mmCIF file of C-alpha atoms in Angstrom:
data_model
loop_
_atom_site.group_PDB
_atom_site.id
_atom_site.type_symbol
_atom_site.label_atom_id
_atom_site.label_comp_id
_atom_site.label_asym_id
_atom_site.label_seq_id
_atom_site.Cartn_x
_atom_site.Cartn_y
_atom_site.Cartn_z
ATOM 1 C CA MET O 1 -9.948 19.261 -0.070
ATOM 2 C CA THR O 2 -6.378 19.314 -1.360
ATOM 3 C CA ALA O 3 -5.409 18.678 -4.983
ATOM 4 C CA THR O 4 -3.868 15.330 -3.962
ATOM 5 C CA LEU O 5 -7.079 14.127 -2.319
ATOM 6 C CA GLN O 6 -9.185 15.344 -5.267
ATOM 7 C CA HIS O 7 -6.957 13.459 -7.688
ATOM 8 C CA PHE O 8 -6.975 10.357 -5.506
ATOM 9 C CA ALA O 9 -10.777 10.483 -5.178
ATOM 10 C CA ARG O 10 -11.040 10.342 -8.996
ATOM 11 C CA LEU O 11 -8.575 7.429 -9.144
ATOM 12 C CA LYS O 12 -10.451 5.611 -6.377
ATOM 13 C CA ALA O 13 -13.840 6.102 -8.048
ATOM 14 C CA ARG O 14 -12.582 4.778 -11.381
ATOM 15 C CA HIS O 15 -10.048 2.094 -10.403
ATOM 16 C CA GLY O 16 -10.525 1.378 -6.693
ATOM 17 C CA VAL O 17 -10.896 -2.163 -5.375
ATOM 18 C CA ALA O 18 -12.032 -3.395 -1.981
ATOM 19 C CA VAL O 19 -9.183 -4.780 0.126
ATOM 20 C CA GLU O 20 -8.713 -5.954 3.667
ATOM 21 C CA ILE O 21 -5.337 -5.407 5.286
ATOM 22 C CA CYS O 22 -4.522 -7.881 8.055
ATOM 23 C CA ARG O 23 -1.737 -7.998 10.591
ATOM 24 C CA ASP O 24 -0.403 -10.962 12.591
ATOM 25 C CA SER O 25 -1.688 -9.294 15.761
ATOM 26 C CA GLY O 26 -5.263 -9.791 14.526
ATOM 27 C CA ALA O 27 -5.758 -6.136 13.636
ATOM 28 C CA SER O 28 -7.345 -5.435 10.263
ATOM 29 C CA CYS O 29 -8.576 -2.606 8.091
ATOM 30 C CA ARG O 30 -11.074 -2.607 5.206
ATOM 31 C CA LEU O 31 -10.764 0.115 2.605
ATOM 32 C CA ILE O 32 -10.782 0.950 -1.080
ATOM 33 C CA ALA O 33 -7.283 0.987 -2.592
ATOM 34 C CA VAL O 34 -6.074 1.735 -6.098
ATOM 35 C CA PRO O 35 -3.775 -0.872 -7.677
ATOM 36 C CA ALA O 36 -0.627 0.571 -9.249
ATOM 37 C CA LYS O 37 2.793 -0.491 -10.498
ATOM 38 C CA SER O 38 6.311 0.776 -9.956
ATOM 39 C CA THR O 39 9.728 -0.367 -11.054
ATOM 40 C CA ALA O 40 12.804 -1.103 -9.005
ATOM 41 C CA LYS O 41 16.399 -1.622 -10.025
ATOM 42 C CA LEU O 42 17.997 -4.419 -8.055
ATOM 43 C CA VAL O 43 21.750 -4.951 -7.977
ATOM 44 C CA GLY O 44 22.849 -8.575 -8.224
ATOM 45 C CA THR O 45 25.774 -10.042 -6.298
ATOM 46 C CA ASP O 46 27.811 -9.841 -9.508
ATOM 47 C CA GLY O 47 27.066 -6.107 -9.882
ATOM 48 C CA SER O 48 24.447 -6.565 -12.593
ATOM 49 C CA TYR O 49 21.221 -4.529 -12.615
ATOM 50 C CA ASN O 50 17.789 -6.064 -12.970
ATOM 51 C CA GLU O 51 14.719 -3.905 -13.387
ATOM 52 C CA ILE O 52 11.537 -5.477 -12.036
ATOM 53 C CA THR O 53 7.911 -4.406 -11.773
ATOM 54 C CA ILE O 54 6.357 -4.191 -8.317
ATOM 55 C CA ASP O 55 2.670 -4.348 -7.425
ATOM 56 C CA ASP O 56 1.735 -1.224 -5.470
ATOM 57 C CA TRP O 57 -1.406 -0.006 -3.735
ATOM 58 C CA LEU O 58 -2.404 3.627 -3.377
ATOM 59 C CA ILE O 59 -4.102 4.108 -0.011
ATOM 60 C CA ALA O 60 -5.504 7.275 1.554
ATOM 61 C CA VAL O 61 -3.873 7.807 4.944
ATOM 62 C CA GLY O 62 -7.265 8.807 6.365
ATOM 63 C CA ASP O 63 -8.734 5.427 5.364
ATOM 64 C CA TRP O 64 -6.078 3.501 7.338
ATOM 65 C CA THR O 65 -7.892 2.508 10.531
ATOM 66 C CA MET O 66 -6.312 -0.658 11.886
ATOM 67 C CA GLY O 67 -8.819 -2.214 14.267
ATOM 68 C CA ASN O 68 -10.151 -5.477 15.608
ATOM 69 C CA GLY O 69 -12.003 -6.439 12.407
ATOM 70 C CA ASP O 70 -15.357 -5.143 13.676
ATOM 71 C CA GLY O 71 -14.570 -1.526 12.859
ATOM 72 C CA VAL O 72 -13.286 -0.748 16.355
ATOM 73 C CA VAL O 73 -9.920 0.997 16.168
ATOM 74 C CA ILE O 74 -7.339 -0.525 18.512
ATOM 75 C CA PRO O 75 -5.308 2.139 20.355
ATOM 76 C CA GLY O 76 -1.555 1.744 19.992
ATOM 77 C CA ILE O 77 -1.711 -0.135 16.672
ATOM 78 C CA THR O 78 0.871 1.174 14.227
ATOM 79 C CA GLU O 79 -0.735 3.800 12.053
ATOM 80 C CA TYR O 80 1.214 2.976 8.899
ATOM 81 C CA PRO O 81 1.886 -0.112 6.752
ATOM 82 C CA LEU O 82 4.396 -2.638 8.056
ATOM 83 C CA LYS O 83 6.411 -5.255 6.205
ATOM 84 C CA GLY O 84 4.452 -8.500 6.367
ATOM 85 C CA ASP O 85 0.981 -6.942 6.490
ATOM 86 C CA CYS O 86 -1.333 -8.979 4.287
ATOM 87 C CA ILE O 87 -3.428 -7.267 1.594
ATOM 88 C CA ASN O 88 -6.425 -9.394 0.580
ATOM 89 C CA VAL O 89 -8.387 -8.306 -2.481
ATOM 90 C CA THR O 90 -11.973 -9.045 -1.515
ATOM 91 C CA GLY O 91 -13.750 -8.603 -4.854
ATOM 92 C CA LEU O 92 -14.828 -11.278 -7.326
ATOM 93 C CA GLN O 93 -11.525 -13.103 -7.073
ATOM 94 C CA TYR O 94 -9.569 -13.626 -3.870
ATOM 95 C CA VAL O 95 -5.963 -12.514 -4.332
ATOM 96 C CA ARG O 96 -3.343 -12.025 -1.607
ATOM 97 C CA TYR O 97 -0.336 -9.713 -1.480
ATOM 98 C CA TRP O 98 2.231 -9.085 1.245
ATOM 99 C CA VAL O 99 3.452 -5.602 2.092
ATOM 100 C CA GLY O 100 7.138 -5.550 1.263
ATOM 101 C CA HIS O 101 9.773 -4.665 -1.305
ATOM 102 C CA PRO O 102 12.255 -7.027 -2.993
ATOM 103 C CA ASP O 103 15.071 -4.692 -1.909
ATOM 104 C CA ASP O 104 15.213 -4.799 1.905
ATOM 105 C CA LYS O 105 16.828 -1.345 1.949
ATOM 106 C CA THR O 106 13.757 0.279 0.354
ATOM 107 C CA PRO O 107 10.885 1.351 2.633
ATOM 108 C CA VAL O 108 7.636 -0.575 2.129
ATOM 109 C CA TYR O 109 5.637 2.593 1.536
ATOM 110 C CA ALA O 110 6.238 6.110 0.258
ATOM 111 C CA ASN O 111 4.419 9.412 0.044
ATOM 112 C CA PHE O 112 2.294 9.428 -3.147
ATOM 113 C CA ASN O 113 2.807 13.185 -3.582
ATOM 114 C CA GLN O 114 6.212 14.225 -2.264
ATOM 115 C CA LEU O 115 4.960 17.774 -1.663
ATOM 116 C CA ASP O 116 2.354 16.680 0.899
ATOM 117 C CA ARG O 117 3.606 17.022 4.470
ATOM 118 C CA PRO O 118 2.307 15.058 6.276
ATOM 119 C CA PRO O 119 1.411 12.433 3.631
ATOM 120 C CA LEU O 120 -2.204 12.243 2.482
ATOM 121 C CA VAL O 121 -1.888 9.155 0.254
ATOM 122 C CA TRP O 122 0.647 6.344 0.458
ATOM 123 C CA ARG O 123 2.134 4.183 -2.286
ATOM 124 C CA VAL O 124 2.444 0.803 -0.551
ATOM 125 C CA HIS O 125 4.753 -1.742 -2.188
ATOM 126 C CA SER O 126 3.711 -5.382 -2.173
ATOM 127 C CA LEU O 127 4.718 -8.826 -3.299
ATOM 128 C CA PRO O 128 2.258 -11.432 -4.636
ATOM 129 C CA GLY O 129 1.376 -14.055 -2.088
#
């Protein structure tokens, strides 16, 4: 097990929450994700900078198994997060987020550890829904 996966396993055990990720196509994935935060600097039309906090989710790439909702993986389904995917927190309180970033030029997910090639854990950006 790599250092990234060991570290993520500790984060997941301590802070992980059950989520279901749904796609318009009907595909879904249930997994344990770790809530996180990041900041983004947005440039206004007048040239001003605004720094905002973004809700992120740390997700193990190996846990991402988009399927039909019954645990059956659907061949050909995109194997990475897409803008507009819905993240439903399925714990005590139902909360919804949408995969996305306020800056359309920023990708909706990034490699959690930039040294991992290919990525082992993603940082998925989201917006409250």
